[in-house]
mmCIF file of C-alpha atoms in Angstrom:
data_model
loop_
_atom_site.group_PDB
_atom_site.id
_atom_site.type_symbol
_atom_site.label_atom_id
_atom_site.label_comp_id
_atom_site.label_asym_id
_atom_site.label_seq_id
_atom_site.Cartn_x
_atom_site.Cartn_y
_atom_site.Cartn_z
ATOM 1 C CA MET A 1 52.273 -75.264 -84.702
ATOM 2 C CA ASP A 2 49.463 -73.714 -83.233
ATOM 3 C CA ALA A 3 49.509 -72.740 -79.632
ATOM 4 C CA PRO A 4 46.845 -74.324 -77.674
ATOM 5 C CA GLN A 5 44.128 -71.874 -76.765
ATOM 6 C CA THR A 6 42.671 -71.921 -73.393
ATOM 7 C CA PRO A 7 39.040 -72.235 -73.425
ATOM 8 C CA GLY A 8 37.566 -68.935 -72.249
ATOM 9 C CA PRO A 9 34.525 -66.991 -72.695
ATOM 10 C CA ALA A 10 33.468 -66.107 -76.073
ATOM 11 C CA PRO A 11 34.517 -62.635 -77.211
ATOM 12 C CA GLY A 12 30.952 -61.366 -77.167
ATOM 13 C CA HIS A 13 30.376 -62.817 -73.741
ATOM 14 C CA ALA A 14 33.455 -61.124 -72.162
ATOM 15 C CA ARG A 15 32.290 -57.845 -73.489
ATOM 16 C CA THR A 16 28.947 -58.292 -71.824
ATOM 17 C CA LYS A 17 30.491 -58.937 -68.402
ATOM 18 C CA LEU A 18 32.689 -55.863 -68.802
ATOM 19 C CA ASP A 19 29.640 -53.853 -69.837
ATOM 20 C CA LEU A 20 27.755 -55.166 -66.840
ATOM 21 C CA LEU A 21 30.663 -54.244 -64.585
ATOM 22 C CA TYR A 22 30.814 -50.760 -66.140
ATOM 23 C CA HIS A 23 27.081 -50.365 -65.739
ATOM 24 C CA ASP A 24 27.266 -51.547 -62.158
ATOM 25 C CA VAL A 25 30.168 -49.157 -61.378
ATOM 26 C CA LEU A 26 28.468 -46.320 -63.242
ATOM 27 C CA GLY A 27 25.238 -47.033 -61.347
ATOM 28 C CA GLU A 28 27.121 -46.877 -58.050
ATOM 29 C CA VAL A 29 28.861 -43.659 -59.138
ATOM 30 C CA ALA A 30 25.544 -42.192 -60.223
ATOM 31 C CA SER A 31 24.041 -43.231 -56.884
ATOM 32 C CA LEU A 32 26.973 -41.605 -55.030
ATOM 33 C CA VAL A 33 26.650 -38.459 -57.153
ATOM 34 C CA ASP A 34 22.923 -38.328 -56.362
ATOM 35 C CA ARG A 35 23.686 -38.765 -52.677
ATOM 36 C CA LEU A 36 26.345 -36.031 -52.835
ATOM 37 C CA GLU A 37 23.899 -33.700 -54.583
ATOM 38 C CA THR A 38 21.269 -34.458 -51.932
ATOM 39 C CA VAL A 39 23.786 -33.892 -49.136
ATOM 40 C CA SER A 40 24.987 -30.711 -50.851
ATOM 41 C CA ALA A 41 21.409 -29.450 -51.142
ATOM 42 C CA SER A 42 20.811 -30.350 -47.489
ATOM 43 C CA LEU A 43 24.011 -28.534 -46.508
ATOM 44 C CA ASP A 44 22.939 -25.487 -48.509
ATOM 45 C CA ALA A 45 19.557 -25.509 -46.786
ATOM 46 C CA ALA A 46 21.223 -25.969 -43.392
ATOM 47 C CA GLN A 47 23.634 -23.134 -44.151
ATOM 48 C CA GLN A 48 20.712 -20.881 -45.098
ATOM 49 C CA GLN A 49 18.935 -21.825 -41.882
ATOM 50 C CA ILE A 50 22.096 -21.168 -39.860
ATOM 51 C CA GLN A 51 22.479 -17.810 -41.603
ATOM 52 C CA ALA A 52 18.838 -16.986 -40.849
ATOM 53 C CA VAL A 53 19.389 -17.924 -37.192
ATOM 54 C CA ALA A 54 22.568 -15.818 -37.080
ATOM 55 C CA ASP A 55 20.727 -12.851 -38.615
ATOM 56 C CA THR A 56 17.907 -13.311 -36.118
ATOM 57 C CA GLN A 57 20.400 -13.439 -33.250
ATOM 58 C CA GLN A 58 21.936 -10.182 -34.434
ATOM 59 C CA VAL A 59 18.544 -8.462 -34.720
ATOM 60 C CA LEU A 60 17.085 -10.079 -31.593
ATOM 61 C CA PRO A 61 18.775 -7.760 -29.015
ATOM 62 C CA GLN A 62 17.510 -4.684 -30.855
ATOM 63 C CA GLN A 63 14.002 -6.115 -31.124
ATOM 64 C CA LEU A 64 14.142 -7.137 -27.474
ATOM 65 C CA ALA A 65 15.277 -3.638 -26.488
ATOM 66 C CA ARG A 66 12.430 -2.051 -28.462
ATOM 67 C CA HIS A 67 9.939 -4.490 -26.969
ATOM 68 C CA LEU A 68 11.312 -3.870 -23.476
ATOM 69 C CA VAL A 69 11.075 -0.085 -23.924
ATOM 70 C CA THR A 70 7.521 -0.410 -25.230
ATOM 71 C CA THR A 71 6.552 -2.691 -22.350
ATOM 72 C CA LEU A 72 8.158 -0.417 -19.757
ATOM 73 C CA GLU A 73 6.440 2.643 -21.222
ATOM 74 C CA ALA A 74 3.102 0.838 -21.298
ATOM 75 C CA THR A 75 3.591 -0.287 -17.697
ATOM 76 C CA ALA A 76 5.000 2.988 -16.388
ATOM 77 C CA LYS A 77 2.341 5.201 -17.971
ATOM 78 C CA PRO A 78 -0.593 4.008 -15.792
ATOM 79 C CA ILE A 79 1.624 4.044 -12.698
ATOM 80 C CA HIS A 80 2.742 7.585 -13.511
ATOM 81 C CA GLN A 81 -0.856 8.714 -14.095
ATOM 82 C CA GLN A 82 -1.983 7.098 -10.861
ATOM 83 C CA HIS A 83 0.931 8.742 -9.058
ATOM 84 C CA GLN A 84 -0.033 12.129 -10.489
ATOM 85 C CA GLN A 85 -3.658 11.615 -9.469
ATOM 86 C CA VAL A 86 -2.640 10.715 -5.922
ATOM 87 C CA ILE A 87 -0.336 13.737 -5.693
ATOM 88 C CA GLN A 88 -3.065 15.988 -7.109
ATOM 89 C CA ALA A 89 -5.549 14.614 -4.581
ATOM 90 C CA MET A 90 -3.039 15.268 -1.778
ATOM 91 C CA LEU A 91 -2.399 18.775 -3.089
ATOM 92 C CA ASP A 92 -6.132 19.446 -3.327
ATOM 93 C CA ALA A 93 -6.662 18.214 0.246
ATOM 94 C CA THR A 94 -3.694 20.275 1.451
ATOM 95 C CA GLY A 95 -5.003 23.323 -0.425
ATOM 96 C CA THR A 96 -8.418 22.897 1.152
ATOM 97 C CA ARG A 97 -6.870 22.607 4.610
ATOM 98 C CA MET A 98 -4.653 25.621 3.949
ATOM 99 C CA ASP A 99 -7.691 27.656 2.816
ATOM 100 C CA HIS A 100 -9.555 26.610 5.949
ATOM 101 C CA LEU A 101 -6.554 27.508 8.124
ATOM 102 C CA ALA A 102 -6.218 30.865 6.341
ATOM 103 C CA GLN A 103 -9.892 31.595 6.999
ATOM 104 C CA GLU A 104 -9.506 30.639 10.645
ATOM 105 C CA ALA A 105 -6.361 32.763 10.931
ATOM 106 C CA ALA A 106 -8.190 35.721 9.366
ATOM 107 C CA GLN A 107 -11.070 35.238 11.812
ATOM 108 C CA CYS A 108 -8.595 35.067 14.717
ATOM 109 C CA ALA A 109 -6.932 38.243 13.419
ATOM 110 C CA ARG A 110 -10.320 40.021 13.287
ATOM 111 C CA ILE A 111 -11.162 38.901 16.815
ATOM 112 C CA THR A 112 -7.735 39.996 18.038
ATOM 113 C CA HIS A 113 -8.111 43.333 16.279
ATOM 114 C CA HIS A 114 -11.529 43.892 17.868
ATOM 115 C CA ALA A 115 -10.153 42.888 21.273
ATOM 116 C CA ALA A 116 -7.209 45.261 20.858
ATOM 117 C CA ARG A 117 -9.573 48.104 19.907
ATOM 118 C CA ARG A 118 -11.729 47.378 22.969
ATOM 119 C CA MET A 119 -8.677 47.232 25.205
ATOM 120 C CA ALA A 120 -7.419 50.524 23.748
ATOM 121 C CA LEU A 121 -10.840 52.116 24.288
ATOM 122 C CA ILE A 122 -10.967 50.785 27.833
ATOM 123 C CA ALA A 123 -7.421 52.070 28.410
ATOM 124 C CA VAL A 124 -8.414 55.521 27.083
ATOM 125 C CA VAL A 125 -11.524 55.572 29.262
ATOM 126 C CA ILE A 126 -9.619 54.386 32.336
ATOM 127 C CA GLY A 127 -6.828 56.849 31.559
ATOM 128 C CA GLY A 128 -9.362 59.655 31.147
ATOM 129 C CA VAL A 129 -11.143 58.753 34.353
ATOM 130 C CA ALA A 130 -7.807 58.431 36.131
ATOM 131 C CA GLY A 131 -6.760 61.800 34.744
ATOM 132 C CA VAL A 132 -9.987 63.430 35.840
ATOM 133 C CA LEU A 133 -9.729 61.835 39.286
ATOM 134 C CA GLY A 134 -6.095 62.769 39.518
ATOM 135 C CA GLY A 135 -6.913 66.329 38.533
ATOM 136 C CA LEU A 136 -9.669 66.479 41.115
ATOM 137 C CA LEU A 137 -7.435 65.065 43.806
ATOM 138 C CA ALA A 138 -4.676 67.450 42.825
ATOM 139 C CA GLY A 139 -7.127 70.326 42.858
ATOM 140 C CA LEU A 140 -8.367 69.351 46.303
ATOM 141 C CA ALA A 141 -4.899 68.935 47.620
ATOM 142 C CA LEU A 142 -3.826 72.233 46.151
ATOM 143 C CA GLY A 143 -6.996 73.843 47.410
ATOM 144 C CA GLN A 144 -6.345 72.656 50.949
ATOM 145 C CA TRP A 145 -2.815 73.789 50.789
ATOM 146 C CA LEU A 146 -3.685 77.177 49.343
ATOM 147 C CA ILE A 147 -6.807 77.719 51.371
ATOM 148 C CA PRO A 148 -5.953 77.366 55.023
#
């Protein structure tokens, strides 16, 4: 006796459904693999960008320090030059005043020297006159005492 066969799809037809299912699964797998490759590429790009940012952050303080030094030098140079010019102008003015004071002091010294010479001459003349008068008075006094 033959066993009754259940009606089912024809052998060629079952194979087609299985092939369709395999194709569908393989299409999904291929789509997932494509997505993973895209995500992997995006992650690689992001990692490179993060590395570039990290490198920049490591170099940034040194670049900032160099830029700061350059800026400070560029700013300080005109201020220093202006400061030197102001000091030089003050020194020139002080030098001019000192020269003027030295000339006035020399003139005062000449006047004082001339006055001292005049006073000495006057003192010699007065001393001479006083000596002559004193000698005359002494001679008269002695003459009156010796000549009675």
